[in-house]
Amino acid sequence: MGTKKTPWTAADIPDLNGRTAIVTGASGGLGLETALRLAERGARVVMACRSAEKAGAAADLIRAKVPAAELLFVELDLASLESVGKAAVRVHDQVEQVDLLVNNAGMLSRVRSLTEDGFETTFATNHLGSFAFTGQVLDLLRAAPAGRVVAVTTGFASKKEAPIDLDDLFFERRTYKGFQAYAQSKLANVLTAFELQRRLNGTDAAVMSIAAHPGAAESDFAQNLGPAVTFLSRPSLRWVFRFAMQTVEMGALPTLRAATDPAVQPGDLFGPSGFTKGYPILNEPSAQALDPELAARVWEASERLTGVTYAL
């Protein structure tokens, strides 16, 4: 008989002393949980967040549990390419290398809006901002002995075929639907995560690109998914919510495993063992997520829109 494997948990995170991690969107939800667990294991954590006030409150929560935590703050609004560029400069001013970049920050807008750069807000925040930021700190990842980039996507984009229209990324012709825009942006995340690994292959860069998705986690972000989720999150119906969703602590585990497990391989995708919940295991990406031609086209569009090219 085979031996039953023990589920991977936060207790399996190795010693991270001497390593520097950047976590975008670390002021709450999955990002805060990720930053906390990394700090617990000794990592210096750069909290890259839009709100200094929220980041400060999150840092206080982390220090209450990890008094010795070394935390830095960088203001980062992924919806603004100007902010992304300034944040990358600040990171360079504060650290000499980055061992781990967790592109966690994300949002979903149920109403179509445009950023100051003229991009649809969900796609700009979830994909273009992360793409630009990663490209501008890639040299710091290359300076680390074994840098990792983790793209936090969604199971809907990584396990299933998700809609993406390269001729209408900003919903100028299509009818805007918030969840469709979200799924498109997250598919772009996982496509470029795998494309980054393809481009790293054959170079001398000791950097890995990995993807992870949290399943359905009980974070503040869930409230953006619509009236049904908001209704089910009422205290009297909490049991229904819990049946389909998992805690933030569990939801952060796929990201943490992708970020820290020594057994991780380039181009891996981690997610819950079940469809929406469970301990983190290797997941099989969709055929669309693994399409190299589509990934190359998304990459080229991302470079053109952001003006950022990667020094590989």
mmCIF file of N, CA and C in Angstrom, residues 27 32 42 46-47 88 118 120 134 149-150 159 162-163 167 178 184 219 238 264 280 300 302:
data_model
loop_
_atom_site.group_PDB
_atom_site.id
_atom_site.type_symbol
_atom_site.label_atom_id
_atom_site.label_comp_id
_atom_site.label_asym_id
_atom_site.label_seq_id
_atom_site.Cartn_x
_atom_site.Cartn_y
_atom_site.Cartn_z
ATOM 1 N N SER A 27 -1.651 44.789 1.675
ATOM 2 C CA SER A 27 -2.342 45.498 2.754
ATOM 3 C C SER A 27 -3.573 44.774 3.271
ATOM 4 N N LEU A 32 -1.848 40.150 2.439
ATOM 5 C CA LEU A 32 -1.432 40.301 3.834
ATOM 6 C C LEU A 32 -1.036 38.948 4.415
ATOM 7 N N GLY A 42 11.326 34.721 8.240
ATOM 8 C CA GLY A 42 12.551 35.509 8.240
ATOM 9 C C GLY A 42 12.811 36.360 7.027
ATOM 10 N N VAL A 46 8.929 43.546 1.220
ATOM 11 C CA VAL A 46 8.560 44.848 0.666
ATOM 12 C C VAL A 46 7.074 44.802 0.365
ATOM 13 N N MET A 47 6.315 45.620 1.077
ATOM 14 C CA MET A 47 4.871 45.671 0.887
ATOM 15 C C MET A 47 4.574 46.744 -0.162
ATOM 16 N N ALA A 88 9.222 51.060 -9.021
ATOM 17 C CA ALA A 88 10.403 50.277 -9.390
ATOM 18 C C ALA A 88 11.684 51.010 -9.012
ATOM 19 N N GLY A 118 -5.517 55.489 -20.242
ATOM 20 C CA GLY A 118 -6.489 55.164 -21.266
ATOM 21 C C GLY A 118 -6.780 53.687 -21.404
ATOM 22 N N GLU A 120 -8.528 50.000 -19.977
ATOM 23 C CA GLU A 120 -9.620 49.493 -19.148
ATOM 24 C C GLU A 120 -9.048 49.107 -17.789
ATOM 25 N N THR A 134 7.119 43.938 -13.090
ATOM 26 C CA THR A 134 8.037 42.792 -13.143
ATOM 27 C C THR A 134 9.215 43.085 -14.061
ATOM 28 N N VAL A 149 9.404 34.527 -9.638
ATOM 29 C CA VAL A 149 8.263 35.404 -9.888
ATOM 30 C C VAL A 149 7.014 34.539 -9.828
ATOM 31 N N VAL A 150 6.069 34.914 -8.984
ATOM 32 C CA VAL A 150 4.821 34.161 -8.867
ATOM 33 C C VAL A 150 3.666 35.033 -9.354
ATOM 34 N N LYS A 159 -7.532 26.822 -15.347
ATOM 35 C CA LYS A 159 -8.044 25.470 -15.552
ATOM 36 C C LYS A 159 -9.018 25.373 -16.723
ATOM 37 N N ALA A 162 -10.756 30.578 -21.038
ATOM 38 C CA ALA A 162 -11.285 31.889 -20.665
ATOM 39 C C ALA A 162 -11.265 32.801 -21.893
ATOM 40 N N PRO A 163 -12.184 33.760 -21.958
ATOM 41 C CA PRO A 163 -12.237 34.620 -23.146
ATOM 42 C C PRO A 163 -11.109 35.647 -23.155
ATOM 43 N N ASP A 167 -7.958 41.926 -30.009
ATOM 44 C CA ASP A 167 -8.365 43.081 -30.807
ATOM 45 C C ASP A 167 -9.315 44.004 -30.052
ATOM 46 N N GLY A 178 -18.047 42.551 -15.984
ATOM 47 C CA GLY A 178 -16.963 42.604 -15.015
ATOM 48 C C GLY A 178 -16.202 41.302 -14.868
ATOM 49 N N GLN A 184 -10.314 37.585 -18.351
ATOM 50 C CA GLN A 184 -9.389 37.911 -19.427
ATOM 51 C C GLN A 184 -8.052 38.385 -18.868
ATOM 52 N N SER A 219 -11.868 36.332 1.014
ATOM 53 C CA SER A 219 -11.184 37.606 1.217
ATOM 54 C C SER A 219 -12.113 38.755 0.867
ATOM 55 N N ARG A 238 -23.456 32.082 6.562
ATOM 56 C CA ARG A 238 -22.014 31.856 6.523
ATOM 57 C C ARG A 238 -21.662 30.408 6.192
ATOM 58 N N VAL A 264 9.662 23.106 -6.301
ATOM 59 C CA VAL A 264 8.968 23.767 -7.413
ATOM 60 C C VAL A 264 9.852 23.772 -8.664
ATOM 61 N N PRO A 280 -2.683 22.946 -1.230
ATOM 62 C CA PRO A 280 -2.075 23.255 -2.532
ATOM 63 C C PRO A 280 -1.381 22.059 -3.166
ATOM 64 N N GLU A 300 3.601 40.505 -26.622
ATOM 65 C CA GLU A 300 3.895 41.621 -27.536
ATOM 66 C C GLU A 300 2.935 42.784 -27.313
ATOM 67 N N SER A 302 1.445 43.477 -24.507
ATOM 68 C CA SER A 302 1.785 44.047 -23.204
ATOM 69 C C SER A 302 2.985 44.971 -23.315
#
